[in-house]
Amino acid sequence: MKRWDVLVEVSPRAEIADPAGTTVERALRALGFSGVTGVRVGKAIRLEVAASDESDARAVTEQMCERLLANPVIEDARIELRAAAMHDPDS
């Protein structure tokens, strides 16, 4: 089994209103950042997964997203995977 570092970014679907994003955008403008638009607020979830290969790691992570990490009705989940660095147990 290999270890995989996983980043799941969950954000509201484009057609779903994002009141938190609207609030942040207004606050940024009030602070003088007039060039900011299209703010969307989501969440980032980092975890490590044990799987035989990248395909299996992605499949397991997709199941996690469907069952717990994201609401597929109103949110999109983007998954990034990379092989975890080997840790030296003696260090």
Coordinates of N, CA, C and O in Angstrom, one line a residue:
M1 N 0.8 -1.2 0.0 CA 0.0 0.0 0.0 C 0.9 1.2 0.0 O 1.8 1.3 0.7
K2 N 0.5 2.2 -0.8 CA 1.1 3.5 -0.8 C 0.3 4.5 0.0 O -0.9 4.3 0.1
R3 N 0.9 5.5 0.4 CA 0.2 6.6 1.1 C 0.1 7.8 0.1 O 1.0 8.1 -0.6
W4 N -1.1 8.4 0.1 CA -1.4 9.5 -0.8 C -1.8 10.7 0.0 O -2.7 10.6 0.9
D5 N -1.2 11.8 -0.2 CA -1.7 13.1 0.3 C -2.8 13.6 -0.5 O -2.7 13.6 -1.7
V6 N -3.9 13.9 0.1 CA -5.1 14.3 -0.6 C -5.6 15.7 -0.1 O -5.6 16.0 1.0
L7 N -6.0 16.5 -1.1 CA -6.6 17.8 -0.8 C -7.9 17.8 -1.5 O -8.0 17.5 -2.8
V8 N -9.0 18.0 -0.8 CA -10.3 18.1 -1.3 C -10.8 19.5 -1.1 O -10.8 20.0 0.0
E9 N -11.1 20.2 -2.2 CA -11.7 21.5 -2.1 C -13.1 21.5 -2.5 O -13.5 21.0 -3.5
V10 N -14.0 21.9 -1.5 CA -15.4 21.8 -1.7 C -15.9 23.3 -1.8 O -15.5 24.1 -1.0
S11 N -16.7 23.5 -2.8 CA -17.2 24.9 -3.0 C -18.7 24.8 -3.5 O -19.1 23.8 -4.1
P12 N -19.4 25.9 -3.3 CA -20.8 25.9 -3.8 C -20.8 25.8 -5.3 O -20.0 26.3 -6.0
R13 N -21.8 25.0 -5.8 CA -21.9 25.0 -7.3 C -22.2 26.4 -7.8 O -22.7 27.2 -7.2
A14 N -21.8 26.6 -9.1 CA -21.9 27.9 -9.7 C -23.3 28.5 -9.6 O -23.5 29.7 -9.5
E15 N -24.3 27.6 -9.8 CA -25.7 28.1 -9.8 C -26.3 28.3 -8.4 O -27.4 28.8 -8.3
I16 N -25.5 28.0 -7.4 CA -26.0 28.2 -6.0 C -25.5 29.5 -5.4 O -24.3 29.8 -5.5
A17 N -26.4 30.2 -4.8 CA -26.0 31.5 -4.1 C -25.0 31.2 -3.1 O -25.1 30.2 -2.4
D18 N -24.1 32.1 -2.9 CA -23.0 32.0 -1.9 C -23.0 33.3 -1.0 O -22.2 34.2 -1.3
P19 N -23.9 33.3 0.0 CA -23.9 34.5 0.8 C -22.6 34.8 1.5 O -22.2 36.0 1.7
A20 N -21.8 33.8 1.9 CA -20.5 34.1 2.5 C -19.6 34.7 1.5 O -18.8 35.7 1.9
G21 N -19.6 34.3 0.3 CA -18.7 34.9 -0.7 C -19.1 36.3 -1.0 O -18.3 37.2 -1.2
T22 N -20.4 36.6 -1.0 CA -20.9 38.0 -1.2 C -20.5 38.9 -0.1 O -20.0 40.0 -0.3
T23 N -20.6 38.4 1.1 CA -20.1 39.1 2.3 C -18.6 39.5 2.2 O -18.2 40.6 2.5
V24 N -17.8 38.5 1.9 CA -16.4 38.7 1.8 C -16.1 39.7 0.7 O -15.2 40.6 0.8
E25 N -16.7 39.5 -0.4 CA -16.5 40.5 -1.6 C -16.8 41.9 -1.2 O -16.0 42.8 -1.4
R26 N -18.0 42.1 -0.5 CA -18.3 43.5 0.0 C -17.3 44.0 0.9 O -16.9 45.2 0.9
A27 N -16.9 43.2 1.9 CA -15.9 43.6 2.9 C -14.6 44.0 2.2 O -13.9 45.0 2.6
L28 N -14.1 43.2 1.2 CA -12.9 43.5 0.5 C -13.0 44.9 -0.2 O -12.1 45.7 -0.2
R29 N -14.1 45.1 -0.8 CA -14.4 46.4 -1.5 C -14.3 47.5 -0.5 O -13.7 48.6 -0.8
A30 N -14.9 47.3 0.7 CA -14.9 48.3 1.7 C -13.5 48.6 2.2 O -13.3 49.8 2.7
L31 N -12.7 47.7 2.1 CA -11.3 47.8 2.5 C -10.4 48.4 1.4 O -9.2 48.5 1.6
G32 N -11.0 48.7 0.3 CA -10.3 49.3 -0.8 C -9.8 48.4 -1.9 O -9.1 48.8 -2.8
F33 N -10.2 47.1 -1.8 CA -9.8 46.2 -2.9 C -10.9 46.1 -3.9 O -11.7 45.2 -4.0
S34 N -10.9 47.2 -4.8 CA -12.0 47.4 -5.7 C -12.0 46.4 -6.9 O -13.0 46.2 -7.5
G35 N -10.9 45.8 -7.2 CA -10.8 44.9 -8.3 C -11.2 43.5 -8.1 O -11.1 42.6 -8.9
V36 N -11.7 43.2 -6.9 CA -12.1 41.8 -6.5 C -13.5 41.5 -6.9 O -14.4 42.2 -6.5
T37 N -13.8 40.4 -7.6 CA -15.1 40.0 -8.0 C -15.2 38.5 -7.9 O -14.2 37.8 -7.9
G38 N -16.4 37.9 -7.9 CA -16.6 36.5 -8.0 C -16.1 35.7 -6.9 O -15.7 34.5 -7.0
V39 N -16.2 36.2 -5.7 CA -15.7 35.5 -4.5 C -16.6 34.4 -4.2 O -17.8 34.6 -4.1
R40 N -16.1 33.2 -4.0 CA -16.8 32.0 -3.5 C -16.1 31.5 -2.3 O -14.8 31.4 -2.3
V41 N -16.8 31.1 -1.3 CA -16.2 30.6 -0.1 C -16.6 29.1 0.0 O -17.7 28.7 -0.2
G42 N -15.5 28.3 0.3 CA -15.7 26.9 0.5 C -14.9 26.4 1.6 O -14.6 27.1 2.6
K43 N -14.5 25.1 1.5 CA -13.7 24.5 2.5 C -12.6 23.6 1.9 O -12.8 23.1 0.8
A44 N -11.5 23.5 2.6 CA -10.4 22.7 2.1 C -10.2 21.6 3.2 O -10.2 21.9 4.4
I45 N -10.1 20.3 2.7 CA -10.0 19.2 3.6 C -8.7 18.5 3.2 O -8.6 18.0 2.0
R46 N -7.8 18.3 4.1 CA -6.5 17.6 3.8 C -6.5 16.3 4.6 O -6.9 16.3 5.8
L47 N -6.1 15.2 3.9 CA -6.0 13.9 4.6 C -5.0 13.1 3.9 O -4.5 13.4 2.8
E48 N -4.7 11.9 4.5 CA -3.8 11.0 3.9 C -4.6 9.7 3.7 O -5.3 9.2 4.6
V49 N -4.4 9.0 2.6 CA -5.2 7.8 2.2 C -4.2 6.7 1.9 O -3.2 7.0 1.1
A50 N -4.4 5.5 2.4 CA -3.6 4.4 1.9 C -4.4 3.7 0.8 O -5.6 3.3 0.9
A51 N -3.7 3.5 -0.3 CA -4.3 2.8 -1.5 C -3.2 2.2 -2.3 O -2.0 2.6 -2.3
S52 N -3.5 1.2 -3.1 CA -2.5 0.5 -3.9 C -2.0 1.4 -5.1 O -0.9 1.3 -5.4
D53 N -2.9 2.3 -5.6 CA -2.4 3.2 -6.7 C -3.3 4.5 -6.7 O -4.2 4.6 -5.9
E54 N -2.9 5.4 -7.5 CA -3.6 6.7 -7.6 C -5.1 6.5 -7.9 O -5.9 7.2 -7.4
S55 N -5.4 5.6 -8.8 CA -6.8 5.4 -9.2 C -7.6 4.9 -8.0 O -8.7 5.4 -7.8
D56 N -7.1 4.0 -7.2 CA -7.8 3.6 -6.0 C -7.9 4.7 -5.0 O -9.0 4.8 -4.3
A57 N -6.9 5.5 -4.8 CA -6.9 6.6 -3.9 C -8.0 7.6 -4.3 O -8.8 8.1 -3.4
R58 N -8.1 7.9 -5.6 CA -9.1 8.8 -6.1 C -10.5 8.2 -5.9 O -11.4 8.9 -5.4
A59 N -10.7 6.9 -6.1 CA -12.0 6.3 -6.0 C -12.5 6.4 -4.5 O -13.6 6.7 -4.2
V60 N -11.5 6.1 -3.6 CA -11.9 6.1 -2.2 C -12.2 7.5 -1.8 O -13.2 7.8 -1.0
T61 N -11.5 8.5 -2.2 CA -11.7 9.9 -1.9 C -13.0 10.4 -2.5 O -13.8 11.1 -1.8
E62 N -13.4 10.0 -3.7 CA -14.7 10.3 -4.3 C -15.8 9.8 -3.5 O -16.8 10.4 -3.2
Q63 N -15.6 8.5 -2.9 CA -16.7 8.0 -2.1 C -16.8 8.8 -0.8 O -18.0 9.0 -0.3
M64 N -15.7 9.2 -0.2 CA -15.8 10.1 1.0 C -16.5 11.3 0.7 O -17.4 11.8 1.5
C65 N -16.3 11.9 -0.5 CA -17.0 13.2 -0.8 C -18.5 13.0 -1.0 O -19.3 13.7 -0.5
E66 N -18.8 11.9 -1.7 CA -20.2 11.6 -1.9 C -21.0 11.3 -0.6 O -22.1 11.7 -0.4
R67 N -20.3 10.7 0.4 CA -21.0 10.2 1.6 C -20.9 11.2 2.8 O -21.7 11.2 3.7
L68 N -19.9 12.1 2.8 CA -19.7 12.9 3.9 C -19.1 14.3 3.6 O -19.6 15.3 4.1
L69 N -18.1 14.4 2.9 CA -17.3 15.6 2.8 C -18.0 16.7 2.0 O -17.7 17.9 2.2
A70 N -18.9 16.4 1.0 CA -19.6 17.4 0.2 C -21.0 17.0 0.1 O -21.3 15.8 0.1
N71 N -21.8 18.0 -0.1 CA -23.3 17.8 -0.4 C -23.4 17.8 -2.0 O -23.3 18.9 -2.5
P72 N -23.5 16.7 -2.7 CA -23.5 16.8 -4.1 C -24.6 17.5 -4.8 O -24.5 17.9 -5.9
V73 N -25.6 17.8 -4.0 CA -26.8 18.6 -4.6 C -26.4 20.1 -4.7 O -26.7 20.7 -5.7
I74 N -25.6 20.6 -3.8 CA -25.3 22.0 -3.9 C -23.8 22.4 -3.9 O -23.4 23.5 -4.0
E75 N -22.9 21.3 -3.8 CA -21.5 21.6 -3.8 C -20.7 20.7 -4.8 O -21.1 19.6 -5.1
D76 N -19.6 21.3 -5.3 CA -18.7 20.6 -6.1 C -17.4 20.3 -5.3 O -17.1 21.1 -4.4
A77 N -16.8 19.1 -5.5 CA -15.6 18.7 -4.8 C -14.5 18.5 -5.9 O -14.7 17.8 -6.8
R78 N -13.4 19.1 -5.6 CA -12.2 19.0 -6.5 C -11.1 18.2 -5.7 O -10.8 18.6 -4.6
I79 N -10.6 17.2 -6.3 CA -9.6 16.3 -5.6 C -8.3 16.5 -6.2 O -8.1 16.4 -7.4
E80 N -7.3 16.7 -5.4 CA -5.9 16.6 -5.8 C -5.2 15.5 -5.0 O -5.3 15.4 -3.8
L81 N -4.4 14.7 -5.7 CA -3.6 13.6 -5.1 C -2.2 13.8 -5.4 O -1.8 14.2 -6.5
R82 N -1.3 13.3 -4.4 CA 0.1 13.2 -4.7 C 0.6 12.1 -3.8 O 0.1 11.9 -2.7
A83 N 1.6 11.4 -4.2 CA 2.2 10.4 -3.4 C 2.8 11.0 -2.1 O 3.5 12.1 -2.2
A84 N 2.5 10.5 -1.0 CA 3.0 11.0 0.3 C 4.5 10.8 0.4 O 5.1 9.8 -0.1
A85 N 5.2 11.8 1.0 CA 6.6 11.6 1.2 C 6.9 10.5 2.2 O 6.1 10.3 3.1
M86 N 7.9 9.8 1.9 CA 8.3 8.7 2.9 C 8.8 9.3 4.1 O 9.7 10.2 4.1
H87 N 8.4 8.8 5.3 CA 8.9 9.3 6.6 C 9.9 8.3 7.1 O 9.6 7.1 7.2
D88 N 11.0 8.8 7.6 CA 12.0 8.0 8.2 C 11.7 7.8 9.7 O 11.7 8.8 10.4
P89 N 11.3 6.6 10.1 CA 10.9 6.4 11.5 C 12.0 6.6 12.5 O 11.7 6.8 13.7
D90 N 13.3 6.7 12.1 CA 14.4 6.9 13.0 C 14.7 8.4 13.2 O 15.5 8.8 14.0
S91 N 14.0 9.3 12.4 CA 14.3 10.7 12.6 C 13.3 11.4 13.5 O 12.3 11.0 13.9

